[in-house]
Amino acid sequence: MPEGQIRKALSGFYYVYYKGETYQTRGRGNFRKRDLTPLVGDYVLFESGNLKEGVVQELLPRKNELVRPPVANVDIGVVVMSAIEPNFSTNLLDRFLVTLESKRIQAIIYISKIDLLTDETLQQIKEKQREYEQIGYSIVVPEQKDNKKSLEELVSYFPNKLTVFMGQSGAGKSTLLNSIAPDLLLKTAEISSSLGRGKHTTRHVELLPLYNGLVADTPGFSSIDFLELEAEELSACFPEFVEVQDECRFRGCMHKKEPGCQVKKEVELNTIPGYRYQHYLQFLNEIESRKPRYDNKDKK
């Protein structure tokens, strides 16, 4: 049975790419009973007599999945953050980074609207760039008058990877995507309008082959909650904490009130930015204060 990848999901059909061809398929009848939903990015086993009539028989194991946009097996998350209008927010950025770390997705930070900054505010952004690079993150800050070089740097991460864009509302995610691939994105928009679906009802995701990789054509969520993350898992989503936490006095240290906490010591020494630690405490409080969720299965 051939193994392909779902590149698009639309109106109950899954478009599976296999050896240079795209097969229109439907999901196997018992997927719903097994509580399985195929996602764009899934690797699947399928059967097909021709390009128009196929059946996805089995979903292969995923390494991760996102909810918005619904994509599986993501390698890179490009977090688009505005330098101004709306103002740059380390709190929101850290929410995105924690989410990507929890899914083991490589984060690339892209700062938009640099051309609107004064020299003073540009220096503040450059300082944040240094701090995040010191933690180990890749952060792309365009030149004020020409972003061609920054676009080249960004697409250099794409080969052999599945990339999803995300970031704050108003940061210009769609504009950035259009800059990277105007022809392909225009073509997708034409397809959507020819199907008679307005922009508010077109919610399908498609993976576009770009720069020897795949890019989701729909930008992801602009706000973050931590519904899937447990309190004990949070510190592992801060790489600079992971680097020093073996030196904490207590194993399983939550870096909150415990004595002999190496993370708190590094904060005092300014080797871990104070705002990162404050965000950790805030996120921890949000997770610990979260109301338990009950699904229908729990109620039975």
CSV table of C-alpha atoms in Angstrom, one decimal:
chain,number,residue,atom,x,y,z
A,1,MET,CA,0.0,0.0,0.0
A,2,PRO,CA,1.6,3.4,-1.0
A,3,GLU,CA,2.6,5.9,1.6
A,4,GLY,CA,1.8,9.5,0.8
A,5,GLN,CA,1.3,12.9,2.6
A,6,ILE,CA,-1.8,14.9,2.9
A,7,ARG,CA,-1.1,18.3,1.3
A,8,LYS,CA,-4.6,19.7,1.5
A,9,ALA,CA,-7.9,19.0,3.2
A,10,LEU,CA,-11.1,20.4,1.8
A,11,SER,CA,-14.9,19.6,2.0
A,12,GLY,CA,-14.3,16.1,3.3
A,13,PHE,CA,-11.6,15.3,0.8
A,14,TYR,CA,-7.9,14.7,1.5
A,15,TYR,CA,-5.4,15.4,-1.2
A,16,VAL,CA,-2.6,13.0,-0.9
A,17,TYR,CA,0.8,13.6,-2.6
A,18,TYR,CA,2.6,10.5,-3.8
A,19,LYS,CA,5.5,10.3,-6.3
A,20,GLY,CA,4.8,13.6,-8.0
A,21,GLU,CA,1.0,13.1,-8.2
A,22,THR,CA,-1.9,14.3,-6.1
A,23,TYR,CA,-4.7,11.8,-5.3
A,24,GLN,CA,-8.1,12.9,-4.2
A,25,THR,CA,-9.2,10.6,-1.3
A,26,ARG,CA,-11.7,10.2,1.5
A,27,GLY,CA,-11.0,9.0,5.0
A,28,ARG,CA,-11.7,5.4,5.9
A,29,GLY,CA,-15.2,4.9,7.3
A,30,ASN,CA,-14.1,3.8,10.8
A,31,PHE,CA,-11.9,6.8,11.5
A,32,ARG,CA,-14.7,8.6,13.2
A,33,LYS,CA,-15.4,5.7,15.5
A,34,ARG,CA,-11.7,5.5,16.4
A,35,ASP,CA,-11.8,9.3,17.0
A,36,LEU,CA,-9.2,9.9,14.3
A,37,THR,CA,-9.1,13.0,12.1
A,38,PRO,CA,-6.6,13.2,9.3
A,39,LEU,CA,-4.7,16.5,9.2
A,40,VAL,CA,-2.7,18.3,6.5
A,41,GLY,CA,0.9,17.1,7.0
A,42,ASP,CA,-0.1,13.6,8.0
A,43,TYR,CA,1.7,10.7,6.4
A,44,VAL,CA,-0.9,8.1,5.4
A,45,LEU,CA,-1.3,4.7,3.8
A,46,PHE,CA,-3.9,4.9,1.0
A,47,GLU,CA,-5.5,3.0,-1.9
A,48,SER,CA,-6.5,4.5,-5.1
A,49,GLY,CA,-7.5,3.2,-8.5
A,50,ASN,CA,-7.1,6.6,-10.1
A,51,LEU,CA,-6.4,10.3,-9.2
A,52,LYS,CA,-10.0,11.1,-8.2
A,53,GLU,CA,-11.1,8.1,-6.2
A,54,GLY,CA,-9.0,7.0,-3.3
A,55,VAL,CA,-9.3,6.0,0.4
A,56,VAL,CA,-7.0,6.8,3.2
A,57,GLN,CA,-6.6,3.5,5.0
A,58,GLU,CA,-4.3,4.3,7.9
A,59,LEU,CA,-2.7,7.4,9.6
A,60,LEU,CA,0.9,6.9,10.4
A,61,PRO,CA,2.2,8.2,13.8
A,62,ARG,CA,2.6,12.0,14.1
A,63,LYS,CA,5.5,13.7,15.8
A,64,ASN,CA,3.3,16.7,16.7
A,65,GLU,CA,0.2,18.6,15.7
A,66,LEU,CA,-1.1,22.1,15.9
A,67,VAL,CA,-4.7,23.2,16.3
A,68,ARG,CA,-4.6,26.5,14.5
A,69,PRO,CA,-3.9,26.0,11.7
A,70,PRO,CA,-4.6,22.2,11.9
A,71,VAL,CA,-1.3,20.8,10.6
A,72,ALA,CA,0.7,17.7,11.7
A,73,ASN,CA,4.4,17.0,11.6
A,74,VAL,CA,5.5,20.6,11.7
A,75,ASP,CA,9.3,21.2,11.7
A,76,ILE,CA,9.5,25.1,11.9
A,77,GLY,CA,7.2,27.8,13.3
A,78,VAL,CA,7.9,31.3,12.1
A,79,VAL,CA,6.7,33.6,14.8
A,80,VAL,CA,6.0,37.0,13.2
A,81,MET,CA,6.2,39.8,15.8
A,82,SER,CA,5.6,43.5,15.1
A,83,ALA,CA,8.2,46.0,16.2
A,84,ILE,CA,5.6,48.6,16.5
A,85,GLU,CA,1.8,49.1,15.8
A,86,PRO,CA,1.2,46.8,17.7
A,87,ASN,CA,4.2,47.3,20.0
A,88,PHE,CA,6.7,44.4,20.4
A,89,SER,CA,5.6,42.2,23.3
A,90,THR,CA,8.1,39.8,24.9
A,91,ASN,CA,5.2,38.3,26.8
A,92,LEU,CA,3.3,37.3,23.7
A,93,LEU,CA,6.5,36.2,22.0
A,94,ASP,CA,7.3,33.9,24.9
A,95,ARG,CA,3.8,32.4,24.8
A,96,PHE,CA,4.5,31.4,21.1
A,97,LEU,CA,7.9,30.1,22.0
A,98,VAL,CA,6.6,28.0,24.9
A,99,THR,CA,3.9,26.5,22.6
A,100,LEU,CA,6.5,25.6,20.0
A,101,GLU,CA,8.9,24.2,22.5
A,102,SER,CA,6.2,22.0,23.9
A,103,LYS,CA,5.6,20.6,20.5
A,104,ARG,CA,9.3,20.3,19.7
A,105,ILE,CA,9.0,22.6,16.8
A,106,GLN,CA,12.0,24.8,15.9
A,107,ALA,CA,11.1,28.5,16.3
A,108,ILE,CA,12.3,31.3,14.0
A,109,ILE,CA,11.4,34.8,15.1
A,110,TYR,CA,10.8,37.4,12.4
A,111,ILE,CA,10.4,41.1,13.4
A,112,SER,CA,8.1,43.1,11.1
A,113,LYS,CA,7.6,46.9,10.6
A,114,ILE,CA,11.2,47.8,11.4
A,115,ASP,CA,11.0,50.6,8.9
A,116,LEU,CA,8.6,52.5,11.3
A,117,LEU,CA,11.1,52.6,14.2
A,118,THR,CA,13.2,55.5,15.4
A,119,ASP,CA,16.9,54.9,16.1
A,120,GLU,CA,16.2,54.6,19.8
A,121,THR,CA,13.4,52.0,19.5
A,122,LEU,CA,15.5,50.1,16.9
A,123,GLN,CA,18.3,49.8,19.4
A,124,GLN,CA,15.8,48.3,21.9
A,125,ILE,CA,14.7,45.7,19.4
A,126,LYS,CA,18.4,44.9,18.7
A,127,GLU,CA,18.9,44.4,22.4
A,128,LYS,CA,16.1,41.9,22.5
A,129,GLN,CA,17.5,40.2,19.5
A,130,ARG,CA,20.8,39.7,21.3
A,131,GLU,CA,19.0,38.3,24.4
A,132,TYR,CA,16.9,35.8,22.4
A,133,GLU,CA,19.9,34.7,20.3
A,134,GLN,CA,21.9,34.1,23.5
A,135,ILE,CA,19.1,31.7,24.6
A,136,GLY,CA,19.5,29.9,21.3
A,137,TYR,CA,16.7,31.3,19.1
A,138,SER,CA,17.1,32.4,15.5
A,139,ILE,CA,15.7,35.9,15.1
A,140,VAL,CA,15.5,37.7,11.8
A,141,VAL,CA,15.5,41.6,12.0
A,142,PRO,CA,15.2,43.1,8.5
A,143,GLU,CA,17.2,46.2,7.4
A,144,GLN,CA,15.1,49.4,7.7
A,145,LYS,CA,15.2,50.2,4.0
A,146,ASP,CA,15.5,46.8,2.4
A,147,ASN,CA,14.1,43.5,3.6
A,148,LYS,CA,15.4,41.4,0.7
A,149,LYS,CA,18.3,40.0,2.7
A,150,SER,CA,16.0,39.1,5.6
A,151,LEU,CA,13.6,37.2,3.3
A,152,GLU,CA,16.6,35.3,1.9
A,153,GLU,CA,17.7,34.5,5.4
A,154,LEU,CA,14.2,33.3,6.3
A,155,VAL,CA,13.7,31.0,3.3
A,156,SER,CA,17.1,29.5,3.9
A,157,TYR,CA,15.4,27.5,6.7
A,158,PHE,CA,12.7,26.0,4.4
A,159,PRO,CA,14.5,23.2,2.5
A,160,ASN,CA,13.2,19.7,3.6
A,161,LYS,CA,11.1,21.2,6.3
A,162,LEU,CA,7.4,21.8,6.9
A,163,THR,CA,7.0,25.4,8.0
A,164,VAL,CA,4.0,27.2,9.6
A,165,PHE,CA,3.6,31.0,10.1
A,166,MET,CA,2.1,32.4,13.3
A,167,GLY,CA,2.2,35.6,15.3
A,168,GLN,CA,0.3,38.5,16.8
A,169,SER,CA,-2.7,40.1,15.1
A,170,GLY,CA,-1.7,43.0,12.9
A,171,ALA,CA,1.9,41.9,12.6
A,172,GLY,CA,1.7,41.3,8.9
A,173,LYS,CA,1.8,37.5,8.7
A,174,SER,CA,-0.1,37.4,5.4
A,175,THR,CA,1.9,40.3,4.0
A,176,LEU,CA,5.1,38.4,4.7
A,177,LEU,CA,3.8,35.2,3.2
A,178,ASN,CA,2.8,37.2,0.1
A,179,SER,CA,6.3,38.6,-0.1
A,180,ILE,CA,7.8,35.2,0.0
A,181,ALA,CA,5.5,33.6,-2.6
A,182,PRO,CA,3.2,36.1,-4.4
A,183,ASP,CA,2.5,33.8,-7.4
A,184,LEU,CA,1.6,30.7,-5.5
A,185,LEU,CA,-0.5,32.5,-2.9
A,186,LEU,CA,-2.4,34.4,-5.6
A,187,LYS,CA,-3.1,31.1,-7.3
A,188,THR,CA,-4.5,29.6,-4.1
A,189,ALA,CA,-6.7,32.7,-3.6
A,190,GLU,CA,-8.1,32.2,-7.1
A,191,ILE,CA,-8.8,28.6,-6.5
A,192,SER,CA,-10.7,29.5,-3.3
A,193,SER,CA,-12.9,32.1,-5.0
A,194,SER,CA,-13.6,29.8,-7.9
A,195,LEU,CA,-15.0,27.3,-5.4
A,196,GLY,CA,-17.4,29.9,-4.3
A,197,ARG,CA,-16.1,30.2,-0.8
A,198,GLY,CA,-15.8,33.7,0.8
A,199,LYS,CA,-12.8,34.6,2.8
A,200,HIS,CA,-14.6,34.1,6.1
A,201,THR,CA,-15.6,30.5,5.2
A,202,THR,CA,-12.5,29.3,3.5
A,203,ARG,CA,-10.7,27.6,6.4
A,204,HIS,CA,-8.8,24.9,4.5
A,205,VAL,CA,-5.1,24.6,4.8
A,206,GLU,CA,-2.8,23.7,2.0
A,207,LEU,CA,0.9,22.9,2.0
A,208,LEU,CA,2.7,24.8,-0.8
A,209,PRO,CA,6.0,23.5,-2.1
A,210,LEU,CA,8.4,26.4,-1.6
A,211,TYR,CA,12.2,26.6,-1.6
A,212,ASN,CA,12.6,22.8,-1.5
A,213,GLY,CA,10.3,22.6,1.5
A,214,LEU,CA,6.6,22.9,2.4
A,215,VAL,CA,4.9,26.0,3.8
A,216,ALA,CA,1.3,26.2,5.2
A,217,ASP,CA,-0.5,28.8,3.2
A,218,THR,CA,-2.7,29.9,6.2
A,219,PRO,CA,-1.1,31.9,9.1
A,220,GLY,CA,-1.7,30.4,12.5
A,221,PHE,CA,-3.1,31.7,15.8
A,222,SER,CA,-2.5,35.2,17.1
A,223,SER,CA,-3.3,34.5,20.8
A,224,ILE,CA,-2.1,31.6,23.0
A,225,ASP,CA,-3.5,29.7,25.9
A,226,PHE,CA,-1.8,26.7,27.5
A,227,LEU,CA,-4.7,24.2,27.5
A,228,GLU,CA,-2.4,21.3,26.6
A,229,LEU,CA,0.5,22.0,28.9
A,230,GLU,CA,0.8,20.8,32.5
A,231,ALA,CA,2.6,22.8,35.2
A,232,GLU,CA,5.5,20.2,35.5
A,233,GLU,CA,6.2,20.5,31.8
A,234,LEU,CA,6.5,24.3,31.6
A,235,SER,CA,10.1,24.7,32.7
A,236,ALA,CA,11.3,22.3,30.0
A,237,CYS,CA,9.9,24.9,27.5
A,238,PHE,CA,12.5,27.5,28.6
A,239,PRO,CA,15.8,26.4,27.1
A,240,GLU,CA,17.9,28.6,29.5
A,241,PHE,CA,16.2,26.9,32.5
A,242,VAL,CA,16.9,23.5,31.1
A,243,GLU,CA,20.6,24.4,30.8
A,244,VAL,CA,21.0,25.0,34.5
A,245,GLN,CA,18.2,23.2,36.3
A,246,ASP,CA,20.4,20.1,37.1
A,247,GLU,CA,22.2,22.4,39.5
A,248,CYS,CA,19.0,23.1,41.5
A,249,ARG,CA,19.1,21.6,45.0
A,250,PHE,CA,15.9,19.6,44.5
A,251,ARG,CA,15.1,17.3,41.6
A,252,GLY,CA,11.8,18.5,39.9
A,253,CYS,CA,12.4,22.0,41.2
A,254,MET,CA,9.6,24.3,39.9
A,255,HIS,CA,11.8,27.4,40.2
A,256,LYS,CA,9.2,29.1,42.3
A,257,LYS,CA,9.8,29.1,46.1
A,258,GLU,CA,12.3,26.2,46.5
A,259,PRO,CA,15.6,27.0,48.2
A,260,GLY,CA,18.8,26.4,46.3
A,261,CYS,CA,17.1,27.1,42.9
A,262,GLN,CA,19.8,27.6,40.2
A,263,VAL,CA,17.3,29.3,37.9
A,264,LYS,CA,16.5,32.0,40.4
A,265,LYS,CA,20.2,32.5,41.0
A,266,GLU,CA,20.9,33.0,37.3
A,267,VAL,CA,18.0,35.6,37.2
A,268,GLU,CA,19.7,37.5,40.1
A,269,LEU,CA,23.0,37.3,38.1
A,270,ASN,CA,21.2,38.6,35.0
A,271,THR,CA,22.3,35.6,33.0
A,272,ILE,CA,18.6,34.8,32.6
A,273,PRO,CA,16.5,37.8,31.6
A,274,GLY,CA,14.2,38.8,34.5
A,275,TYR,CA,11.3,39.3,32.1
A,276,ARG,CA,11.6,35.7,31.0
A,277,TYR,CA,11.4,34.4,34.6
A,278,GLN,CA,8.4,36.7,35.3
A,279,HIS,CA,6.7,35.3,32.2
A,280,TYR,CA,7.4,31.8,33.4
A,281,LEU,CA,5.8,32.5,36.8
A,282,GLN,CA,2.8,34.1,35.1
A,283,PHE,CA,2.3,31.2,32.7
A,284,LEU,CA,2.7,28.7,35.6
A,285,ASN,CA,0.0,30.5,37.5
A,286,GLU,CA,-2.3,30.5,34.5
A,287,ILE,CA,-1.8,26.7,34.1
A,288,GLU,CA,-2.3,26.0,37.8
A,289,SER,CA,-5.4,28.2,37.9
A,290,ARG,CA,-6.9,26.6,34.8
A,291,LYS,CA,-10.3,25.0,35.3
A,292,PRO,CA,-10.3,21.3,34.6
A,293,ARG,CA,-11.9,20.4,31.3
A,294,TYR,CA,-14.4,17.5,30.9
A,295,ASP,CA,-15.2,16.0,27.5
A,296,ASN,CA,-18.2,13.9,26.7
A,297,LYS,CA,-16.4,10.7,27.4
A,298,ASP,CA,-15.7,11.8,31.0
A,299,LYS,CA,-19.4,12.5,31.5
A,300,LYS,CA,-20.5,9.0,30.5
